[in-house]
Amino acid sequence: MRVWTEQPGQADVEAVVRCYFGRLRAGRIPEAEQLIDHGSVRHVLRSLWTGSVGASAEGDEASRSAAAGGWEQELSWLGELGLADFHWGDSGSHLYVEIAYRTQIIEVALSFWVKPVDGGWVVAGPGTLW
């Protein structure tokens, strides 16, 4: 996890978020978790799946039942997600990023924030926004 001695700028934070998301998409979950001060990755993955693949499977009983627990073992669906727009709060320490599934913005966004720790500042998150 990168620790800055001064509060990082937006470009630095966005670079960490892009790297985190790239590793997540590649199924390199442990590596992604090490980039930021991370919460529950299972919650993040489940939210992303529900907002993307799960939402597109609504009404398709076979897809929904087959994928009900499979999203944790078979992570290829992550490759169909992408980052869309970054939105910064007025404080400059909180942001959320919209997520796209097959080029369409989904209902789930990921939030990140810069927080002070012993020795500096880190990127924390993500939270899920619906």
PDB file of C-alpha atoms in Angstrom:
ATOM      1  CA  MET A   1       0.000   0.000   0.000  1.00  0.00           C
ATOM      2  CA  ARG A   2       1.385   3.362  -0.963  1.00  0.00           C
ATOM      3  CA  VAL A   3       1.798   5.855   1.863  1.00  0.00           C
ATOM      4  CA  TRP A   4       2.276   9.508   0.946  1.00  0.00           C
ATOM      5  CA  THR A   5       4.015  11.870   3.362  1.00  0.00           C
ATOM      6  CA  GLU A   6       1.651  14.651   2.239  1.00  0.00           C
ATOM      7  CA  GLN A   7      -1.965  14.395   1.159  1.00  0.00           C
ATOM      8  CA  PRO A   8      -1.869  13.048  -2.415  1.00  0.00           C
ATOM      9  CA  GLY A   9      -3.356  14.929  -5.335  1.00  0.00           C
ATOM     10  CA  GLN A  10      -6.283  13.776  -7.415  1.00  0.00           C
ATOM     11  CA  ALA A  11      -4.096  12.368 -10.198  1.00  0.00           C
ATOM     12  CA  ASP A  12      -2.177  10.188  -7.717  1.00  0.00           C
ATOM     13  CA  VAL A  13      -5.363   8.879  -6.133  1.00  0.00           C
ATOM     14  CA  GLU A  14      -6.992   8.197  -9.493  1.00  0.00           C
ATOM     15  CA  ALA A  15      -3.880   6.283 -10.591  1.00  0.00           C
ATOM     16  CA  VAL A  16      -4.143   4.043  -7.514  1.00  0.00           C
ATOM     17  CA  VAL A  17      -7.872   3.483  -8.154  1.00  0.00           C
ATOM     18  CA  ARG A  18      -7.184   2.603 -11.804  1.00  0.00           C
ATOM     19  CA  CYS A  19      -4.457   0.154 -10.774  1.00  0.00           C
ATOM     20  CA  TYR A  20      -6.723  -1.372  -8.098  1.00  0.00           C
ATOM     21  CA  PHE A  21      -9.560  -1.796 -10.572  1.00  0.00           C
ATOM     22  CA  GLY A  22      -7.253  -3.239 -13.229  1.00  0.00           C
ATOM     23  CA  ARG A  23      -6.072  -5.923 -10.836  1.00  0.00           C
ATOM     24  CA  LEU A  24      -9.633  -6.601  -9.726  1.00  0.00           C
ATOM     25  CA  ARG A  25     -10.733  -7.018 -13.372  1.00  0.00           C
ATOM     26  CA  ALA A  26      -7.836  -9.408 -13.963  1.00  0.00           C
ATOM     27  CA  GLY A  27      -8.964 -11.540 -11.005  1.00  0.00           C
ATOM     28  CA  ARG A  28      -5.833 -10.628  -9.037  1.00  0.00           C
ATOM     29  CA  ILE A  29      -7.859  -9.940  -5.904  1.00  0.00           C
ATOM     30  CA  PRO A  30      -5.101 -10.260  -3.262  1.00  0.00           C
ATOM     31  CA  GLU A  31      -2.903  -7.853  -5.229  1.00  0.00           C
ATOM     32  CA  ALA A  32      -5.764  -5.370  -5.568  1.00  0.00           C
ATOM     33  CA  GLU A  33      -6.439  -5.506  -1.843  1.00  0.00           C
ATOM     34  CA  GLN A  34      -2.829  -4.624  -1.084  1.00  0.00           C
ATOM     35  CA  LEU A  35      -2.997  -1.353  -3.030  1.00  0.00           C
ATOM     36  CA  ILE A  36      -5.442   0.368  -0.693  1.00  0.00           C
ATOM     37  CA  ASP A  37      -6.638   0.289   2.904  1.00  0.00           C
ATOM     38  CA  HIS A  38      -9.330  -2.214   1.975  1.00  0.00           C
ATOM     39  CA  GLY A  39     -12.675  -3.232   3.422  1.00  0.00           C
ATOM     40  CA  SER A  40     -14.507  -6.437   2.503  1.00  0.00           C
ATOM     41  CA  VAL A  41     -13.606  -7.508  -1.026  1.00  0.00           C
ATOM     42  CA  ARG A  42     -16.441 -10.044  -0.967  1.00  0.00           C
ATOM     43  CA  HIS A  43     -18.939  -7.221  -0.449  1.00  0.00           C
ATOM     44  CA  VAL A  44     -17.413  -5.238  -3.327  1.00  0.00           C
ATOM     45  CA  LEU A  45     -17.453  -8.216  -5.700  1.00  0.00           C
ATOM     46  CA  ARG A  46     -20.996  -9.172  -4.784  1.00  0.00           C
ATOM     47  CA  SER A  47     -22.199  -5.595  -5.311  1.00  0.00           C
ATOM     48  CA  LEU A  48     -20.455  -5.337  -8.670  1.00  0.00           C
ATOM     49  CA  TRP A  49     -21.874  -8.685  -9.756  1.00  0.00           C
ATOM     50  CA  THR A  50     -25.385  -7.783  -8.600  1.00  0.00           C
ATOM     51  CA  GLY A  51     -25.250  -4.434 -10.386  1.00  0.00           C
ATOM     52  CA  SER A  52     -23.911  -5.885 -13.628  1.00  0.00           C
ATOM     53  CA  VAL A  53     -24.317  -9.566 -14.458  1.00  0.00           C
ATOM     54  CA  GLY A  54     -27.045 -10.111 -11.867  1.00  0.00           C
ATOM     55  CA  ALA A  55     -29.051  -7.145 -13.161  1.00  0.00           C
ATOM     56  CA  SER A  56     -28.778  -8.315 -16.772  1.00  0.00           C
ATOM     57  CA  ALA A  57     -29.905 -11.835 -15.737  1.00  0.00           C
ATOM     58  CA  GLU A  58     -33.170 -10.569 -14.204  1.00  0.00           C
ATOM     59  CA  GLY A  59     -36.047 -12.533 -15.628  1.00  0.00           C
ATOM     60  CA  ASP A  60     -33.691 -15.279 -16.820  1.00  0.00           C
ATOM     61  CA  GLU A  61     -34.187 -17.919 -14.135  1.00  0.00           C
ATOM     62  CA  ALA A  62     -31.542 -20.284 -15.492  1.00  0.00           C
ATOM     63  CA  SER A  63     -28.830 -17.610 -15.549  1.00  0.00           C
ATOM     64  CA  ARG A  64     -29.808 -16.312 -12.138  1.00  0.00           C
ATOM     65  CA  SER A  65     -29.793 -19.691 -10.422  1.00  0.00           C
ATOM     66  CA  ALA A  66     -26.571 -20.857 -12.114  1.00  0.00           C
ATOM     67  CA  ALA A  67     -24.781 -17.653 -11.196  1.00  0.00           C
ATOM     68  CA  ALA A  68     -26.196 -17.332  -7.689  1.00  0.00           C
ATOM     69  CA  GLY A  69     -23.032 -18.587  -6.046  1.00  0.00           C
ATOM     70  CA  GLY A  70     -20.758 -18.936  -9.052  1.00  0.00           C
ATOM     71  CA  TRP A  71     -19.717 -15.295  -9.112  1.00  0.00           C
ATOM     72  CA  GLU A  72     -17.181 -16.026  -6.370  1.00  0.00           C
ATOM     73  CA  GLN A  73     -15.441 -18.918  -8.128  1.00  0.00           C
ATOM     74  CA  GLU A  74     -15.614 -17.895 -11.778  1.00  0.00           C
ATOM     75  CA  LEU A  75     -14.452 -14.277 -12.068  1.00  0.00           C
ATOM     76  CA  SER A  76     -14.350 -13.811 -15.849  1.00  0.00           C
ATOM     77  CA  TRP A  77     -17.326 -11.420 -15.601  1.00  0.00           C
ATOM     78  CA  LEU A  78     -14.992  -8.882 -13.980  1.00  0.00           C
ATOM     79  CA  GLY A  79     -13.295  -8.442 -17.347  1.00  0.00           C
ATOM     80  CA  GLU A  80     -16.487  -6.935 -18.722  1.00  0.00           C
ATOM     81  CA  LEU A  81     -16.431  -4.101 -16.190  1.00  0.00           C
ATOM     82  CA  GLY A  82     -14.758  -0.778 -16.763  1.00  0.00           C
ATOM     83  CA  LEU A  83     -14.217   2.506 -15.005  1.00  0.00           C
ATOM     84  CA  ALA A  84     -16.290   5.430 -16.214  1.00  0.00           C
ATOM     85  CA  ASP A  85     -16.258   8.946 -14.740  1.00  0.00           C
ATOM     86  CA  PHE A  86     -14.510  10.007 -11.545  1.00  0.00           C
ATOM     87  CA  HIS A  87     -16.424  12.431  -9.305  1.00  0.00           C
ATOM     88  CA  TRP A  88     -14.614  14.311  -6.535  1.00  0.00           C
ATOM     89  CA  GLY A  89     -16.215  15.810  -3.442  1.00  0.00           C
ATOM     90  CA  ASP A  90     -15.584  19.425  -2.485  1.00  0.00           C
ATOM     91  CA  SER A  91     -13.069  18.439   0.196  1.00  0.00           C
ATOM     92  CA  GLY A  92     -10.756  16.851  -2.360  1.00  0.00           C
ATOM     93  CA  SER A  93     -10.370  13.756  -0.200  1.00  0.00           C
ATOM     94  CA  HIS A  94     -13.422  11.727  -1.288  1.00  0.00           C
ATOM     95  CA  LEU A  95     -14.371  10.452  -4.713  1.00  0.00           C
ATOM     96  CA  TYR A  96     -16.581   7.947  -6.363  1.00  0.00           C
ATOM     97  CA  VAL A  97     -16.166   6.321  -9.731  1.00  0.00           C
ATOM     98  CA  GLU A  98     -18.947   5.114 -11.962  1.00  0.00           C
ATOM     99  CA  ILE A  99     -18.685   1.542 -13.238  1.00  0.00           C
ATOM    100  CA  ALA A 100     -19.665   0.322 -16.693  1.00  0.00           C
ATOM    101  CA  TYR A 101     -20.692  -3.194 -17.663  1.00  0.00           C
ATOM    102  CA  ARG A 102     -20.436  -3.850 -21.391  1.00  0.00           C
ATOM    103  CA  THR A 103     -20.112  -0.073 -21.898  1.00  0.00           C
ATOM    104  CA  GLN A 104     -23.315   0.739 -19.968  1.00  0.00           C
ATOM    105  CA  ILE A 105     -23.123   2.580 -16.635  1.00  0.00           C
ATOM    106  CA  ILE A 106     -24.505   0.364 -13.868  1.00  0.00           C
ATOM    107  CA  GLU A 107     -26.269   1.343 -10.651  1.00  0.00           C
ATOM    108  CA  VAL A 108     -23.241   0.587  -8.471  1.00  0.00           C
ATOM    109  CA  ALA A 109     -20.399   3.052  -8.016  1.00  0.00           C
ATOM    110  CA  LEU A 110     -17.287   2.627  -5.896  1.00  0.00           C
ATOM    111  CA  SER A 111     -16.241   5.272  -3.395  1.00  0.00           C
ATOM    112  CA  PHE A 112     -12.721   5.895  -2.160  1.00  0.00           C
ATOM    113  CA  TRP A 113     -11.201   8.388   0.229  1.00  0.00           C
ATOM    114  CA  VAL A 114      -7.817   9.641   1.327  1.00  0.00           C
ATOM    115  CA  LYS A 115      -7.201   9.169   5.013  1.00  0.00           C
ATOM    116  CA  PRO A 116      -4.390  10.000   7.397  1.00  0.00           C
ATOM    117  CA  VAL A 117      -2.452   7.127   8.964  1.00  0.00           C
ATOM    118  CA  ASP A 118       0.730   6.878  10.989  1.00  0.00           C
ATOM    119  CA  GLY A 119       3.422   8.224   8.733  1.00  0.00           C
ATOM    120  CA  GLY A 120       1.243   9.835   6.080  1.00  0.00           C
ATOM    121  CA  TRP A 121      -1.804   9.329   3.881  1.00  0.00           C
ATOM    122  CA  VAL A 122      -3.341   6.310   2.117  1.00  0.00           C
ATOM    123  CA  VAL A 123      -6.222   5.604  -0.235  1.00  0.00           C
ATOM    124  CA  ALA A 124      -9.006   3.705   1.514  1.00  0.00           C
ATOM    125  CA  GLY A 125     -12.145   1.964   0.316  1.00  0.00           C
ATOM    126  CA  PRO A 126     -13.935   1.044  -1.636  1.00  0.00           C
ATOM    127  CA  GLY A 127     -17.422   1.617  -0.412  1.00  0.00           C
ATOM    128  CA  THR A 128     -20.318   0.692  -2.666  1.00  0.00           C
ATOM    129  CA  LEU A 129     -22.878   3.311  -3.624  1.00  0.00           C
ATOM    130  CA  TRP A 130     -26.275   2.386  -5.039  1.00  0.00           C
TER     131      TRP A 130
END
